[in-house]
Each structure stands twice: as C-alpha cells, then as structure tokens.
C-alpha cells in the first residue's frame, strides 16, 4: 500500500480538489474512493490499484486521521495529516476479501471529533464456471437437456489457485436461436466440490449458460454458452 501527499502526485492523479476545505465556515472532511470494486485474480487484481483521496480542514481542526478497516473490522492502516493537506493512498490486491471501510475524522487540539466521513469499497475474489455443458446434443423435442458445470473461486496467491465453491446458487439461462434475450429457466446449488447439475425439457434449439450472482467476498460470473439442437 503506497501513501503520498496529493502534491507529490499531482502530475498523474486527477485533480479532485476544486477549492480548499479551509474556505468552509465549519469543520469538514473530504473523502473520495475512485473505484468501489477490486477483483483479485491469482497474481493480479483489476483495477491494479484503487485511489482513496482524503483531507480535512475548517475552524478548530488540529489534525485529520484516516483509518482503513478490513472486512473483519480490524484496522489495517491509519495515517495522520495536517489540516488542509490532501492525501492519497493506493489500495492494492489483498487476500482479505469483502467490504473494506475508510473513515476520515477531523479533530480539535483536545482530541474531540469535529467532522467525519466514511466510504466503502469491495475486494472480491475472482470466480470461474468451468466445463459448462448442455447435453445430449442433439435432443428430441420433449426430451431432457441437462446443464452441468463447476463453480470455482480463487485462492489468491495460494496453490491450487482455484478450488470448488460449495453451496452457492447457480442460475441457468436459455436463449432460443433467433431470440434477442436470455430467459431464466431455473436455479440450482453447487455441491461440495462446486459441481452443479440441472435438467430441463427441450423445446427449441438454442444456447444454454450458467450464472453465479456473487457474494460479498467473490465476484459474479457468467459461463460460456453451449448450443443444443432440438429435432
């Protein structure tokens, strides 16, 4: 995690401060999170870093404190700045998936909080739907089409890198050949190893795919589609 004063990075960080908070009649803080979602892959994250910009000023403000909290509620990092001094931190990939919270507080000389602002962002692990298959192909009208696959989630920088994601909802969609939109056909739940299976009545030729809606710790995922011809 890199942290620098705004003045040191003005050449490549967008200007977020139109006017100094010192012009305010009351104490206040400013806090901007540039991106609310970071997705962690095996050795990288997207976006590569997330800018958190903060400052505080106003009558009676003696210092401004920024605190960053992990999803568990544990404090991960803190920094103190002088009034009117904009700062930025770059938040990078972390194995602590979930909702992170940034809190900025302006204090007077006696340690009394005069103004406060908080914001949140999410670090989520990547997910994959592997081996999506709709079968048999072709199938007779009125027969059964069974959609199978396996939901995986990343173990960030830990072998075996991706593991089965158990007990999670999977939604199965179908789009008939020539249609413009996908239709929800039904839902199922992954087993202990992340595998899922759901059967449907075959009525039209078209494509099948699976969708995982994500959680607070892991990202959404849509599988590739598989076309089944109905005779």
Short mmCIF file of C-alpha atoms in Angstrom, two decimals:
data_model
loop_
_atom_site.label_atom_id
_atom_site.label_comp_id
_atom_site.label_asym_id
_atom_site.label_seq_id
_atom_site.Cartn_x
_atom_site.Cartn_y
_atom_site.Cartn_z
CA UNK A 1 0.00 0.00 0.00
CA UNK A 2 1.57 3.29 -1.13
CA UNK A 3 0.63 6.55 0.56
CA UNK A 4 1.70 10.03 -0.54
CA UNK A 5 0.61 13.62 -0.20
CA UNK A 6 -1.53 14.81 -3.09
CA UNK A 7 1.00 17.47 -4.06
CA UNK A 8 3.58 14.77 -4.82
CA UNK A 9 1.38 13.02 -7.37
CA UNK A 10 -0.39 15.96 -8.97
CA UNK A 11 1.22 15.20 -12.32
CA UNK A 12 -0.71 11.95 -12.80
CA UNK A 13 -3.62 11.98 -10.34
CA UNK A 14 -6.81 13.77 -11.48
CA UNK A 15 -7.44 17.00 -9.57
CA UNK A 16 -10.20 16.25 -7.08
CA UNK A 17 -9.97 19.43 -5.02
CA UNK A 18 -11.66 22.40 -6.62
CA UNK A 19 -11.24 24.58 -3.53
CA UNK A 20 -9.52 24.14 -0.20
CA UNK A 21 -11.75 22.98 2.67
CA UNK A 22 -10.30 25.93 4.59
CA UNK A 23 -12.84 28.18 2.89
CA UNK A 24 -15.68 26.43 4.75
CA UNK A 25 -17.34 28.07 7.74
CA UNK A 26 -17.50 24.77 9.64
CA UNK A 27 -15.07 21.87 10.04
CA UNK A 28 -15.39 19.22 7.35
CA UNK A 29 -13.58 16.34 5.70
CA UNK A 30 -13.34 15.26 2.07
CA UNK A 31 -13.15 11.59 1.03
CA UNK A 32 -13.19 10.08 -2.45
CA UNK A 33 -12.87 6.40 -3.42
CA UNK A 34 -12.07 6.16 -7.13
CA UNK A 35 -13.27 2.60 -7.64
CA UNK A 36 -15.69 0.61 -5.49
CA UNK A 37 -14.72 -2.89 -6.70
CA UNK A 38 -11.34 -4.61 -6.92
CA UNK A 39 -11.34 -8.15 -8.32
CA UNK A 40 -8.45 -10.37 -7.20
CA UNK A 41 -7.05 -12.97 -9.57
CA UNK A 42 -4.22 -15.42 -8.90
CA UNK A 43 -1.34 -12.95 -9.28
CA UNK A 44 -3.02 -9.66 -10.09
CA UNK A 45 -6.10 -7.55 -9.48
CA UNK A 46 -8.35 -5.35 -11.61
CA UNK A 47 -8.04 -2.42 -11.44
CA UNK A 48 -4.37 -2.69 -10.40
CA UNK A 49 -4.93 -0.21 -7.58
CA UNK A 50 -7.71 1.87 -6.06
CA UNK A 51 -7.13 5.51 -5.15
CA UNK A 52 -8.55 6.83 -1.87
CA UNK A 53 -8.20 10.62 -1.59
CA UNK A 54 -8.82 12.44 1.68
CA UNK A 55 -8.32 15.71 3.58
CA UNK A 56 -9.94 17.86 6.25
CA UNK A 57 -9.94 21.44 7.42
CA UNK A 58 -12.00 24.19 8.97
CA UNK A 59 -12.24 26.22 12.19
CA UNK A 60 -10.68 24.48 15.18
CA UNK A 61 -9.30 21.50 13.25
CA UNK A 62 -5.92 20.43 14.64
CA UNK A 63 -5.37 17.14 12.82
CA UNK A 64 -7.07 14.77 10.39
CA UNK A 65 -6.88 10.98 10.77
CA UNK A 66 -7.59 8.40 8.06
CA UNK A 67 -8.29 4.82 9.18
CA UNK A 68 -8.68 1.82 6.87
CA UNK A 69 -10.59 -1.22 8.17
CA UNK A 70 -10.54 -4.80 6.89
CA UNK A 71 -13.80 -6.74 6.27
CA UNK A 72 -13.31 -8.32 9.72
CA UNK A 73 -13.45 -4.86 11.30
CA UNK A 74 -9.77 -4.95 12.23
CA UNK A 75 -7.86 -1.77 11.49
CA UNK A 76 -5.42 -2.35 8.63
CA UNK A 77 -3.78 1.05 8.36
CA UNK A 78 -4.00 4.62 9.62
CA UNK A 79 -2.41 7.94 8.76
CA UNK A 80 -2.49 11.44 10.26
CA UNK A 81 -2.34 14.66 8.24
CA UNK A 82 -2.27 18.37 8.94
CA UNK A 83 -5.43 20.42 8.26
CA UNK A 84 -5.86 21.34 4.60
CA UNK A 85 -3.29 18.77 3.40
CA UNK A 86 -4.84 16.47 0.76
CA UNK A 87 -3.51 12.90 0.77
CA UNK A 88 -3.92 9.81 -1.38
CA UNK A 89 -3.40 6.10 -0.71
CA UNK A 90 -3.26 3.40 -3.35
CA UNK A 91 -5.07 0.25 -2.24
CA UNK A 92 -3.66 -2.88 -3.87
CA UNK A 93 -4.67 -6.55 -4.01
CA UNK A 94 -5.38 -8.20 -0.68
CA UNK A 95 -6.28 -11.75 0.38
CA UNK A 96 -8.87 -10.26 2.76
CA UNK A 97 -11.98 -10.44 0.58
CA UNK A 98 -15.10 -8.45 1.41
CA UNK A 99 -16.14 -4.92 2.32
CA UNK A 100 -13.36 -2.51 3.29
CA UNK A 101 -14.17 0.76 5.04
CA UNK A 102 -12.29 4.06 5.04
CA UNK A 103 -13.04 6.56 7.82
CA UNK A 104 -11.66 10.11 7.94
CA UNK A 105 -12.05 12.20 11.11
CA UNK A 106 -11.12 15.81 11.84
CA UNK A 107 -10.14 16.52 15.48
CA UNK A 108 -9.53 19.64 17.53
CA UNK A 109 -6.50 20.11 19.80
CA UNK A 110 -8.26 18.34 22.68
CA UNK A 111 -8.99 15.23 20.61
CA UNK A 112 -12.67 15.92 20.07
CA UNK A 113 -14.06 14.76 16.71
CA UNK A 114 -15.39 17.76 14.79
CA UNK A 115 -16.30 16.14 11.47
CA UNK A 116 -16.22 12.66 9.99
CA UNK A 117 -16.88 10.87 6.74
CA UNK A 118 -16.68 7.22 5.71
CA UNK A 119 -16.78 5.28 2.45
CA UNK A 120 -16.54 1.62 1.47
CA UNK A 121 -15.19 -0.48 -1.35
CA UNK A 122 -15.08 -4.21 -2.01
CA UNK A 123 -12.19 -6.57 -2.67
CA UNK A 124 -13.59 -9.73 -4.21
CA UNK A 125 -12.01 -12.97 -5.35
CA UNK A 126 -12.42 -14.00 -8.96
CA UNK A 127 -14.76 -16.88 -9.83
CA UNK A 128 -14.95 -19.20 -12.83
CA UNK A 129 -17.58 -21.57 -14.19
CA UNK A 130 -15.65 -24.47 -15.65
CA UNK A 131 -16.69 -27.19 -18.10
CA UNK A 132 -20.18 -25.83 -18.81
CA UNK A 133 -22.02 -28.44 -20.87
CA UNK A 134 -25.59 -28.85 -22.08
CA UNK A 135 -26.36 -32.40 -23.26
CA UNK A 136 -27.32 -34.53 -25.08
CA UNK A 137 -26.81 -32.90 -28.42
CA UNK A 138 -28.90 -33.15 -30.48
CA UNK A 139 -32.04 -33.92 -28.42
CA UNK A 140 -35.60 -34.74 -29.39
CA UNK A 141 -38.31 -32.19 -28.63
CA UNK A 142 -39.82 -33.03 -25.26
CA UNK A 143 -36.67 -34.79 -24.11
CA UNK A 144 -34.36 -33.67 -21.32
CA UNK A 145 -31.44 -31.29 -21.59
CA UNK A 146 -29.06 -31.43 -18.63
CA UNK A 147 -26.79 -28.47 -17.88
CA UNK A 148 -23.67 -29.25 -15.86
CA UNK A 149 -20.57 -27.37 -14.79
CA UNK A 150 -18.37 -26.47 -11.85
CA UNK A 151 -18.13 -23.19 -9.95
CA UNK A 152 -14.61 -22.31 -8.78
CA UNK A 153 -13.21 -19.46 -6.71
CA UNK A 154 -9.68 -18.12 -6.50
CA UNK A 155 -7.28 -18.77 -3.63
CA UNK A 156 -5.29 -15.60 -4.05
CA UNK A 157 -1.58 -16.42 -4.38
CA UNK A 158 -2.14 -19.86 -2.86
CA UNK A 159 -1.95 -23.22 -4.59
CA UNK A 160 -4.04 -24.84 -6.00
CA UNK A 161 -5.15 -21.32 -7.09
CA UNK A 162 -8.78 -22.19 -7.85
CA UNK A 163 -10.97 -24.51 -5.79
CA UNK A 164 -14.60 -25.67 -5.93
CA UNK A 165 -17.13 -23.26 -4.42
CA UNK A 166 -19.72 -25.25 -2.49
CA UNK A 167 -23.29 -24.42 -1.56
CA UNK A 168 -23.70 -21.45 -3.91
CA UNK A 169 -26.64 -20.57 -6.20
CA UNK A 170 -26.40 -21.08 -9.94
CA UNK A 171 -28.99 -19.68 -12.33
CA UNK A 172 -29.44 -21.37 -15.70
CA UNK A 173 -30.48 -19.29 -18.72
CA UNK A 174 -31.63 -20.20 -22.24
CA UNK A 175 -31.78 -18.18 -25.46
CA UNK A 176 -33.60 -19.70 -28.41
CA UNK A 177 -31.96 -19.40 -31.80
CA UNK A 178 -33.02 -16.08 -33.30
CA UNK A 179 -34.11 -14.62 -29.95
CA UNK A 180 -32.59 -11.40 -28.62
CA UNK A 181 -32.66 -12.05 -24.89
CA UNK A 182 -31.86 -14.71 -22.33
CA UNK A 183 -34.61 -16.37 -20.29
CA UNK A 184 -34.16 -17.68 -16.75
CA UNK A 185 -35.05 -21.37 -16.78
CA UNK A 186 -34.28 -22.39 -13.22
CA UNK A 187 -31.77 -22.46 -10.38
CA UNK A 188 -29.67 -24.99 -8.56
CA UNK A 189 -26.97 -25.13 -5.88
CA UNK A 190 -23.37 -26.27 -6.15
CA UNK A 191 -22.23 -29.43 -4.36
CA UNK A 192 -19.24 -29.93 -2.07
CA UNK A 193 -16.76 -29.69 -4.94
CA UNK A 194 -18.55 -26.82 -6.71
CA UNK A 195 -20.24 -29.02 -9.31
CA UNK A 196 -23.84 -28.40 -10.36
CA UNK A 197 -26.44 -30.16 -12.47
CA UNK A 198 -29.93 -29.17 -13.63
CA UNK A 199 -32.28 -30.77 -16.18
CA UNK A 200 -34.89 -29.08 -18.38
CA UNK A 201 -37.42 -30.05 -21.04
CA UNK A 202 -36.05 -29.45 -24.54
CA UNK A 203 -38.44 -27.41 -26.66
CA UNK A 204 -36.37 -25.24 -29.01
CA UNK A 205 -32.87 -25.14 -30.45
CA UNK A 206 -30.76 -22.59 -28.66
CA UNK A 207 -27.95 -21.75 -26.24
CA UNK A 208 -27.66 -22.54 -22.56
CA UNK A 209 -25.47 -20.82 -19.98
CA UNK A 210 -25.00 -20.56 -16.21
CA UNK A 211 -24.69 -17.52 -13.98
CA UNK A 212 -23.35 -17.05 -10.45
CA UNK A 213 -24.66 -13.86 -8.75
CA UNK A 214 -21.63 -13.43 -6.50
CA UNK A 215 -21.29 -12.74 -2.78
CA UNK A 216 -19.77 -10.01 -0.63
CA UNK A 217 -16.42 -11.81 -0.97
CA UNK A 218 -16.48 -13.31 -4.50
CA UNK A 219 -17.34 -11.79 -7.86
CA UNK A 220 -20.17 -12.62 -10.25
CA UNK A 221 -19.51 -14.96 -13.17
CA UNK A 222 -21.27 -15.92 -16.41
CA UNK A 223 -20.26 -19.10 -18.20
CA UNK A 224 -19.67 -19.52 -21.92
CA UNK A 225 -22.79 -20.72 -23.72
CA UNK A 226 -23.43 -24.17 -25.21
CA UNK A 227 -25.86 -24.66 -28.09
CA UNK A 228 -28.14 -27.69 -28.23
CA UNK A 229 -30.10 -28.54 -31.39
CA UNK A 230 -33.64 -29.79 -30.82
CA UNK A 231 -35.07 -32.08 -33.51
#
